[in-house]
Amino acid sequence: MTLFRIFSVCLCISLLLPASGCSGKPDGYHYSIAERKQAVPGLSLTMTLVQRFEKKHWCEANAARMSKEGFRTACRYEEGSVYEPMFRGEPAGKWYVHQSIGRFSPSLLIYESTPSLPDDVMIRQLEQTAPHILKFAALHRAPAQVRIFSPEKEIPRGL
């Protein structure tokens, strides 16, 4: 599915914000939420990119950039967000990728499909995003980490 690759490239572009870091506040972040749906015969796929920011204007700038890339976007301020377990790297009942590149705040790529895809298919699709993220990090000589989670647990990767 090429939409996975497009989504990875858009994420890399969004990470170019010069001031997208977080100081480690426990809650009260602005969440940039960008969603794209794709329908193929017999399958509906929804991909959501979630990034958190300390400042509202950083969040709004990121949401505007993602909107130009064809995503439906929102910027929300939430304390104790439903996304926090995912930002901590915990299973959250959904398939998602937790990624961090250098000094940038971690990002979440949440994947949902109707009907549900078999686990091996979903893992294969999610693993296709990791090389794009790692290449982006290498270009900027930044350390990167990509972790894949099923609804119940972290999936060990062989990359």
C-alpha angles and dihedrals in degrees: 000000000000092000087075090058093045089051091051092051092048089051091053090051091050091053090064090084104125095219107034098124128115128222094218101263108168096230145344099084130155109240121210107206119190119181133186127181126201126188120201124171107295095358139079115196124192122189121188126189114202123189127171127218136183094219127057095221091055089053093047092048091052092047091050091051092050091047089058087055090059101264125135102238143192135175113211134179111219137167113210092007123201085241095062096088087055093048087053089052098250128141109262108181094268138080110257145155119227110202137175129185121192115296094349122110113259118266132211126218107195119194126197128172134186114237096026116255119232112267095247091053092048093048091050091050094047093048088058090067095055098072091053091052093046092048090052090051092048091053089058094039089238129141114249138193127192119187125181122209130192118203089271109030150357113280115226110233128217097201 
